[in-house]
XYZ file of C-alpha atoms in Angstrom:
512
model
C 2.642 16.529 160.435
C 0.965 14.323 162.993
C 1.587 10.824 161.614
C -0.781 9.712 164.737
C -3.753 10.964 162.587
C -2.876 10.020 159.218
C -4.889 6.520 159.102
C -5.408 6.643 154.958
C -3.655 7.922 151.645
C -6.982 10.467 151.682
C -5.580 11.707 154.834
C -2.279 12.289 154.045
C -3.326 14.408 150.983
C -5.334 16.472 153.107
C -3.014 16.742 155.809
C 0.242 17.611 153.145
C -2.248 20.338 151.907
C -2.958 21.897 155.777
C 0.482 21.929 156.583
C 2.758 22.871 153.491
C 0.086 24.758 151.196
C 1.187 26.215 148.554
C 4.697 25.303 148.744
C 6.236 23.326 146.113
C 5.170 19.821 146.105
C 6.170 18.612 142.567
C 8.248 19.834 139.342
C 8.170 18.316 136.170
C 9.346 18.643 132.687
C 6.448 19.972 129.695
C 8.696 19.919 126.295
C 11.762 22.214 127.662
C 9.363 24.084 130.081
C 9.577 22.977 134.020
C 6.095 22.602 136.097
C 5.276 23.266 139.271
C 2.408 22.096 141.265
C 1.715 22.752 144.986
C 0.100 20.847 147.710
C -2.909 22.446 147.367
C -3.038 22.208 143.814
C -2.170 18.572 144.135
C -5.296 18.131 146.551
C -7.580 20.103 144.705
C -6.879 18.257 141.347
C -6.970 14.710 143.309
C -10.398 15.773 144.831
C -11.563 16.805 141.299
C -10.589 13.179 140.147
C -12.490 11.739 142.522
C -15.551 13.461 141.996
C -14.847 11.740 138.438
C -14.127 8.179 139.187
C -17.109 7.992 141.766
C -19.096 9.242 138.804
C -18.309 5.756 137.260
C -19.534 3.472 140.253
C -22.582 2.314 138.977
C -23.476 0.105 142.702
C -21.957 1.024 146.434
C -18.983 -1.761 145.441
C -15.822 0.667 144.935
C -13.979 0.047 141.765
C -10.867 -0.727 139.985
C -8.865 1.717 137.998
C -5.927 0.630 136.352
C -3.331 3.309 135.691
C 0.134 3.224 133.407
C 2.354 5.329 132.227
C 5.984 6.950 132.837
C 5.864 9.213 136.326
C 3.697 12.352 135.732
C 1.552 14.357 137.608
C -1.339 12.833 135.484
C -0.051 9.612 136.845
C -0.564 10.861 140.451
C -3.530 12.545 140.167
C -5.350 9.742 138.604
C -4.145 7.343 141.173
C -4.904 9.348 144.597
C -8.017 10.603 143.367
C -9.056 6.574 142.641
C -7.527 6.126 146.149
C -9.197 8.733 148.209
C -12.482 7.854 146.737
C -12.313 4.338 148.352
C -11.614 2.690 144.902
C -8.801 0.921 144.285
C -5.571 1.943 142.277
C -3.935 -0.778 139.797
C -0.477 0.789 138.933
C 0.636 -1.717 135.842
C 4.275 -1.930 134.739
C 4.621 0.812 132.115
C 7.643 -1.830 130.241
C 4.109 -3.881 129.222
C 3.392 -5.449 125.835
C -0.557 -4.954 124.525
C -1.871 -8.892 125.874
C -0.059 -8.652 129.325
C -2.038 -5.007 130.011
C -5.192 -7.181 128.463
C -4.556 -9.760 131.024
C -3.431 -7.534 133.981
C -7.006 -5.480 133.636
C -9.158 -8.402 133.071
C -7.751 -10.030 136.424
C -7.651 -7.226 138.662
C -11.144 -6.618 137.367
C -10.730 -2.684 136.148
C -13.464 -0.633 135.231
C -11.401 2.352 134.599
C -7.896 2.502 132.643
C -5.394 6.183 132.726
C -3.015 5.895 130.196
C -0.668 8.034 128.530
C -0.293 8.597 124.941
C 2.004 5.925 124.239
C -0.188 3.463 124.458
C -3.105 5.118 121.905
C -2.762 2.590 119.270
C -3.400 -0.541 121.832
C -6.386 1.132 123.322
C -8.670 -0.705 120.201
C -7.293 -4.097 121.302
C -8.133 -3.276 124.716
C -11.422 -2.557 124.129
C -11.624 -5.592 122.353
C -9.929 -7.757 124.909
C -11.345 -6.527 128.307
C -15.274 -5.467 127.912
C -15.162 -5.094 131.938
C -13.336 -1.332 131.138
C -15.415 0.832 130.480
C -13.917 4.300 130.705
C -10.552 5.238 129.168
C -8.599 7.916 130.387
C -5.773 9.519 128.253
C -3.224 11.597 130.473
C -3.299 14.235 128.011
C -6.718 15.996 126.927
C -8.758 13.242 128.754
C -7.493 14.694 132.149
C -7.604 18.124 131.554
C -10.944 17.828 130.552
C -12.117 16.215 133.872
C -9.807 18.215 135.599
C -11.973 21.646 134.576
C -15.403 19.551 134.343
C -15.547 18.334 137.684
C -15.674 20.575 140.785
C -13.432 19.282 143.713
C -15.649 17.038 145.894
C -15.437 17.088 149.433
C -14.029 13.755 150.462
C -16.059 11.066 151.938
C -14.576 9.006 154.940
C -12.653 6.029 153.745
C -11.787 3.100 155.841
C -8.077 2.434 156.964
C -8.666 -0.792 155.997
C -10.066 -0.020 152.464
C -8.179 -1.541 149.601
C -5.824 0.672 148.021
C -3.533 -1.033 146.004
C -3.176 -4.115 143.770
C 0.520 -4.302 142.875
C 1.304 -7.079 140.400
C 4.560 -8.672 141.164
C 7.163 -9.366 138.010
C 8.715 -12.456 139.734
C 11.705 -14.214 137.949
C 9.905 -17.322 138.024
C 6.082 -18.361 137.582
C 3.298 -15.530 137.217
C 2.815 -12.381 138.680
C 0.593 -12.315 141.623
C -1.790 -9.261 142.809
C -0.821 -7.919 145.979
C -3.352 -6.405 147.722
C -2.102 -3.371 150.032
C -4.706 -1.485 152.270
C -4.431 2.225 152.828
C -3.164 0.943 156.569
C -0.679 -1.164 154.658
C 0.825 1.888 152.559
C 0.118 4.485 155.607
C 2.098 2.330 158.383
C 5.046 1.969 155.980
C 5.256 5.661 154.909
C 4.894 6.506 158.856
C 7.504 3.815 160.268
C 10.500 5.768 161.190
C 10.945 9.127 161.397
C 13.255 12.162 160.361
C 13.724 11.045 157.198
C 13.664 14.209 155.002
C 12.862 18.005 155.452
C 10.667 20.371 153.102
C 13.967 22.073 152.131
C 14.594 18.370 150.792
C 14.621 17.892 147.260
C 14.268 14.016 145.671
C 14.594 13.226 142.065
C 12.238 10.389 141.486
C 14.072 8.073 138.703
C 12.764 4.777 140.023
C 9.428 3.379 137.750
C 6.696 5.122 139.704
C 4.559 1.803 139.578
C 6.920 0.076 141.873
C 5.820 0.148 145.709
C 10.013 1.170 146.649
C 9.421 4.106 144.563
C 5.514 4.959 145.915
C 6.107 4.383 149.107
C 9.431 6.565 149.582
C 9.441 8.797 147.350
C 5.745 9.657 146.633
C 4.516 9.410 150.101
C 7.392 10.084 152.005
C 7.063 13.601 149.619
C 3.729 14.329 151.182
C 4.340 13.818 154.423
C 7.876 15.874 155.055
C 6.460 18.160 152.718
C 10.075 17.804 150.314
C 9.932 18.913 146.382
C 9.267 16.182 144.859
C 10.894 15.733 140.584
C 10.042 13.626 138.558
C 12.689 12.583 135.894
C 11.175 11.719 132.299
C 13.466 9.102 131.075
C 16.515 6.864 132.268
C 18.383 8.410 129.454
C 17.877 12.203 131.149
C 19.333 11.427 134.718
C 22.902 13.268 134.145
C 20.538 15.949 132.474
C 17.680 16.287 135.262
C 20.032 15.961 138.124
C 21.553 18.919 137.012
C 18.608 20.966 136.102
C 16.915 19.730 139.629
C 19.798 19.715 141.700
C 18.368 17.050 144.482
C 19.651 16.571 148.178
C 18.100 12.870 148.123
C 17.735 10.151 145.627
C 16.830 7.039 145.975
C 18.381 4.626 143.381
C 18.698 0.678 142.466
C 22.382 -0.692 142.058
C 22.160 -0.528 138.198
C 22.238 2.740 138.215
C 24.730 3.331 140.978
C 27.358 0.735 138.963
C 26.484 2.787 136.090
C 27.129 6.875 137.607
C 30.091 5.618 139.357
C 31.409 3.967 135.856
C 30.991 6.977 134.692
C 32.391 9.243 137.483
C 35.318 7.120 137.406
C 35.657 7.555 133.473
C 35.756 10.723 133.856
C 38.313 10.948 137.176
C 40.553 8.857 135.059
C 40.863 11.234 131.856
C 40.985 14.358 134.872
C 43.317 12.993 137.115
C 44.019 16.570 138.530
C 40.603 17.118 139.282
C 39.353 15.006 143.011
C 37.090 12.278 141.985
C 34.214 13.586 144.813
C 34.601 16.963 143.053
C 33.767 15.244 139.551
C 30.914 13.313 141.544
C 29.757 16.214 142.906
C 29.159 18.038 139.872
C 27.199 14.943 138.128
C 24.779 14.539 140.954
C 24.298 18.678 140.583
C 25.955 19.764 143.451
C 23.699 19.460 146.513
C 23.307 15.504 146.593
C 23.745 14.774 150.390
C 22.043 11.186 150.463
C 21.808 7.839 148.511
C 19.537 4.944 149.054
C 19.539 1.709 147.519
C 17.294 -1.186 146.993
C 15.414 -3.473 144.847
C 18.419 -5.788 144.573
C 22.063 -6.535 146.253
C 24.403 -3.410 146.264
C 27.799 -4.485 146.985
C 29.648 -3.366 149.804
C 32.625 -1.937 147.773
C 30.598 0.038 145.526
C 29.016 1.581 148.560
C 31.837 2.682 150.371
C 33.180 4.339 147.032
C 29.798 6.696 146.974
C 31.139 7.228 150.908
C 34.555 7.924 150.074
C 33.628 10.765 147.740
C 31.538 12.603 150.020
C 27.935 10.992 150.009
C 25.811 9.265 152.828
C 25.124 5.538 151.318
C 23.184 2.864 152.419
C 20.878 0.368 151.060
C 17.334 -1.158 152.221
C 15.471 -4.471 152.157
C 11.955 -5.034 150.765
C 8.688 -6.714 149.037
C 5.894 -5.205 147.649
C 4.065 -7.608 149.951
C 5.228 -5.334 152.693
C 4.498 -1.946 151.198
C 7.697 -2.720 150.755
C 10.144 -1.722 154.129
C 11.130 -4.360 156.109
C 14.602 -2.877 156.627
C 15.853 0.628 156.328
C 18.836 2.217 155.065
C 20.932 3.880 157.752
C 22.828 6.640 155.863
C 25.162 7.710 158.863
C 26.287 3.738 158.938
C 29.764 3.809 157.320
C 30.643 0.110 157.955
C 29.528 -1.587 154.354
C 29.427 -4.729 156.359
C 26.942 -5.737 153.292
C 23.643 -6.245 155.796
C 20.837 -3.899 154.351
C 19.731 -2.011 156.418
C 17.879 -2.060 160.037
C 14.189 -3.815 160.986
C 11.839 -0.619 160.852
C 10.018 0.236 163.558
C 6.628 -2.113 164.149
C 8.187 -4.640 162.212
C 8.986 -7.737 163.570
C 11.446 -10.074 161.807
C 12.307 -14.034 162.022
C 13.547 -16.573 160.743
C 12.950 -20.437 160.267
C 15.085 -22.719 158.611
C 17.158 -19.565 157.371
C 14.118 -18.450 155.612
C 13.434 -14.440 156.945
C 10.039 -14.105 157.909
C 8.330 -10.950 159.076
C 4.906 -9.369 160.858
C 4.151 -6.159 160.323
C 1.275 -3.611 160.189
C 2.767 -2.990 156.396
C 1.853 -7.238 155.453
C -0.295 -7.222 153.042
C -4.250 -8.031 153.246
C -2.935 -11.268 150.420
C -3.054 -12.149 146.731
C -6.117 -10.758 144.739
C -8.196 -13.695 143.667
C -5.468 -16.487 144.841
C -6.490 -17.952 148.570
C -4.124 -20.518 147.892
C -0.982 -18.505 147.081
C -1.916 -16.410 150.634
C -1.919 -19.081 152.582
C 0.958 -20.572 151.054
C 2.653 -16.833 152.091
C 1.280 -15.895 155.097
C 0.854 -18.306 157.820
C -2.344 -18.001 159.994
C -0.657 -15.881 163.562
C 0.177 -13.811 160.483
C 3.958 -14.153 159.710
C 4.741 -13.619 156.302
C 7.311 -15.673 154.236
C 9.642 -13.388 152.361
C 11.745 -16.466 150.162
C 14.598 -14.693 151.107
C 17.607 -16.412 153.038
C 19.252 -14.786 155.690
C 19.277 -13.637 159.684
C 19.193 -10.391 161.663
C 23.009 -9.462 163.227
C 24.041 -6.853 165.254
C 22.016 -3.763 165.650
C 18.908 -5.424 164.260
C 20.572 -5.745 160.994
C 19.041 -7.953 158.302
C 21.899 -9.916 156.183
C 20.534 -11.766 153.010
C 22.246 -14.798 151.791
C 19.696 -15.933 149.364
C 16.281 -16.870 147.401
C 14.709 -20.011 149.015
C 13.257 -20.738 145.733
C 16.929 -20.844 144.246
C 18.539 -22.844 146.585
C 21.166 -25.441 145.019
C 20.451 -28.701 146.916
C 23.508 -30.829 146.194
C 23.510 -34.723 145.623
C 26.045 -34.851 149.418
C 22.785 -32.693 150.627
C 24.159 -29.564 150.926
C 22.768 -26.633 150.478
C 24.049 -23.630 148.174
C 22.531 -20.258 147.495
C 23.643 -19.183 144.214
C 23.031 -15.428 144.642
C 25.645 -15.612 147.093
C 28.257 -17.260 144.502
C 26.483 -14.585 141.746
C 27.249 -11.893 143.969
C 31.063 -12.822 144.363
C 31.344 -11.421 141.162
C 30.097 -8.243 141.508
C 32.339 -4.970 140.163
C 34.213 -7.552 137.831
C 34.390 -4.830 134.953
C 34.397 -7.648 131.946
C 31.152 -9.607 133.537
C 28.183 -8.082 132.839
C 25.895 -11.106 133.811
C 26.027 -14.149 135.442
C 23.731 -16.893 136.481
C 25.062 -19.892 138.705
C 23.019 -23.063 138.266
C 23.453 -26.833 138.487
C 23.812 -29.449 135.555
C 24.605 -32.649 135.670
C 24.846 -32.065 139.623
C 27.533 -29.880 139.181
C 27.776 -26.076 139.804
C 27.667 -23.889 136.511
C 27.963 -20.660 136.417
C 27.320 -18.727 132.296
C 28.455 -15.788 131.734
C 27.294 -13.096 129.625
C 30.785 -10.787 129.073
C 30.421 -6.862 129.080
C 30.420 -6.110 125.483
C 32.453 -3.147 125.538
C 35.335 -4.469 127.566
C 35.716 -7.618 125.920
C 35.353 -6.594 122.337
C 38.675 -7.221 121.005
C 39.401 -10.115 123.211
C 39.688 -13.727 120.987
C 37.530 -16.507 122.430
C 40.770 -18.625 123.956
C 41.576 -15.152 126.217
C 38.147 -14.953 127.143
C 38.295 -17.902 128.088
C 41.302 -17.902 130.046
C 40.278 -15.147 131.825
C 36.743 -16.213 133.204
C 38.490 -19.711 134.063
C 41.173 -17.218 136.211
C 37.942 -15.307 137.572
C 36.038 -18.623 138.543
C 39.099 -19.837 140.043
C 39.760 -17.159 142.380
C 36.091 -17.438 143.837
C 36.691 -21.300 144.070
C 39.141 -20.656 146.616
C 36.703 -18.229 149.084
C 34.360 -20.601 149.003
C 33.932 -24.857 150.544
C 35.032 -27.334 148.048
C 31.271 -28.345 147.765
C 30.289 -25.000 146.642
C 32.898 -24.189 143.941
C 31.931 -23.494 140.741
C 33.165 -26.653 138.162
C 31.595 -25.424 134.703
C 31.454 -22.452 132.700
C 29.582 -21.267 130.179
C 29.970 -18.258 128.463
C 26.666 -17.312 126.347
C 26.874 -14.678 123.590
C 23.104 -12.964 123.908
C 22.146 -10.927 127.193
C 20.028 -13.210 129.326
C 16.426 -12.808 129.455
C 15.139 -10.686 131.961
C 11.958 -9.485 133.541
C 10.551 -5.304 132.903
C 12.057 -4.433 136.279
C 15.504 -6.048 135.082
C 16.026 -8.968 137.053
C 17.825 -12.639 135.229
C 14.660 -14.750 134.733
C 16.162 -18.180 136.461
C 14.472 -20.571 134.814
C 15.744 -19.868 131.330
C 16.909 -22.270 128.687
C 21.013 -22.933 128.728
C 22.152 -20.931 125.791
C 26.233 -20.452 126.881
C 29.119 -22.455 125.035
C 30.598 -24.598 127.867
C 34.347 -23.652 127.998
């Protein structure tokens, strides 16, 4: 493929349909039956959905659809053929209760909402709560209805600059903003490096299909190497689906890596005869060649394990206000020297007061509705703020330190970062979540102890142990960053739909 010519998601369809026809393009599971839809299936039924949603523009203004659901190929359809159309797509977080999809579709202004079955018995309140929708679209007899009622309509020209995308953020502190991304946005991201994949590629998709990191590199990175793309039905099916798909390439968040390697190691431990990158092996399905990681910080230990049992690991670095590369995952970089990952190509990176700030062709256009949050973001040459502490090493690698937001400033004036104190206690098997914070002007750090570890352990040994754990950190770190309270809390902490520690939480741990 070209990437020269591919200017707009339209284009890439078109283009993945020219080049790899009727090849394979996506597999997924019906009951216990497998699917399989080609690239020119996939562009047929995207140019049939068009025909439908520009059926619903009742002025020359393109429109909003809001879609939600787990990954499907109703999901994609109903999204590209809103996209190529020159409407725009408004993927909402499928973890959503019934007043945050209310609010979410009356402020991104949707005419149109896709939905899966699920979420039948909200659809009255909906109609209730947001009189701007007008048509509702169930993924099941709703779309194969408009899939063999509307004829596949020749596309229309669409603008690169056209707006694609609104992707609302799920921050860990204050409300979610709308990001808008332009078909250049999403184009120049899934176009910035090359070689990535191969159409004798195949990727299991396990990553919510709503979030940019999973759009952007597995969806359209899909269509334009022309690799099989699967989509996996539930978080609970992985060991399942990746041996009944058998992928070369997944791309993952550290959650689940910290959980297959738990498991893998579970496993090598009851099977000490058998090599642990043999046991691997045969969980990931026996042709997994590469891992990528992002969304959040994967430690450099728990990397080089996936490398010492046979797998090319590396991690990325990302926003969804970038469409979301910044930095890319090297998988032939063996060091685990903890940076993630190197600047992509057309990307420029910077940083002021430690704060990373980048330019790219990928920024996005700015918040939907919100000129002050966009100027607060983007500055007017055009440099975006990311929040995120760190500086570019070596090799144009990006090491993060931080959250700007987050920073600790202490009463002496110092600064601390307490991701970077959070992340010293990564891979500590009886900690399953921690949150460092001051009070009283001292560093705190609560603790919320893995459940299954620590289940026969009295309170005076668990606390005896954390006090040993915080100890040990004290000593890698300045006197004015060491950790002087604990907490240890009894209830997980409360998190956001894409699992991240809300910050700003009330103190619920019993100070030991």
């Amino acid at each position: 493929m070209d990437k020269h010519k591919i200017k707009t998601l339209q284009d890439l369809v078109t283009a993945a349909a020219k080049e790899y026809g009727d090849s394979i393009f996506l597999k997924e599971k019906h009951g216990k039956d497998v699917v399989e839809k080609s690239f020119n299936k996939f562009c047929e039924d995207v140019q049939r959905m068009t025909a439908f949603v520009s059926s619903k523009r009742s002025t020359d203004k393109p429109l909003h659809a809001a879609v939600i659901g787990a990954s499907s190929y109703a999901w994609l359809v109903s999204y590209f053929g809103t996209v190529c159309g020159g409407n725009a797509a408004i993927p909402l977080d499928a973890q959503l209760g019934c007043a945050d999809i209310c609010e979410l579709l009356s402020r991104s202004d949707s005419e149109i909402f896709f939905y899966d079955s699920r979420y039948e018995s909200m659809i009255p309140e909906i109609r209730k709560s947001c009189p701007n929708v007008q048509t509702f679209v169930c993924s099941g007899t709703d779309f194969e209805t408009i899939l063999k009622e509307n004829a596949p309509a020749e596309f229309q020209p669409v603008s690169p600059q056209a707006l694609a995308a609104i992707s609302y953020t799920s921050g860990t502190t204050g409300k979610s903003k709308g990001v808008m991304l332009l078909n250049s946005n999403l184009i120049d991201n899934a176009m910035c490096q090359d070689n990535e994949s191969t159409p004798d590629d195949v990727i299991l998709s396990v990553l919510p299909i709503h979030h940019i990191y999973c759009f952007t590199c597995d969806i359209l990175c899909c269509l334009r190497y022309g690799a099989q793309l699967c989509l996996n039905d539930s978080m609970l099916h992985i060991p399942q689906n990746l041996k009944l798909f058998r992928p070369t390439i997944m791309l993952i968040v550290p959650m689940i890596a910290e959980t297959m390697y738990k498991q893998i190691r579970a496993a090598a431990n009851a099977k000490p005869d058998i090599p642990k990158s043999a046991i691997a092996n045969a969980v990931f399905g026996g042709r997994l060649r590469t891992i990528y990681s992002g969304g959040a910080y994967l430690r450099p230990d728990l990397q080089k394990a996936y490398i010492d049992m046979g797998f090319q690991m590396a991690q990325g670095y990302g926003m969804t206000e970038c469409s979301p590369r910044i930095s890319t995952a090297d998988p032939f970089d063996t060091a685990c020297d903890g940076d993630v990952g190197v600047i992509v190509n057309g990307c420029q990176v910077k940083t002021v007061d430690g704060e990373i700030m980048v330019k790219s062709p990928s920024v996005m256009a700015g918040y939907y509705k919100d000129a002050e949050a966009t100027a607060e973001a983007i500055t007017p040459d055009g440099w975006l703020h990311t929040g995120d502490l760190g500086y570019v090493g070596d090799k144009n690698r990006i090491f993060i330190t931080g959250r700007k937001k987050n920073l600790i400033i202490l009463s002496n004036g110092e600064n601390v970062s307490p991701e970077e104190l959070e992340n010293k206690f990564a891979g500590t098997d009886y900690i399953a979540e921690i949150l460092v914070y001051t009070e009283d002007s001292v560093i705190c750090a609560e603790i919320f102890p893995d459940q299954n570890v620590c289940a026969d352990w009295t309170d005076e040994e668990l606390a005896a142990k954390f006090h040993e754990t915080v100890d040990a950190v004290n000593k890698t770190v300045t006197s004015a960053k060491a950790i002087r309270r604990l907490r240890i809390r009894e209830v997980e902490f409360d998190k956001t739909t894409s699992k991240k520690i809300r910050r700003n939480q009330a103190v619920q741990g019993k100070q030991v």
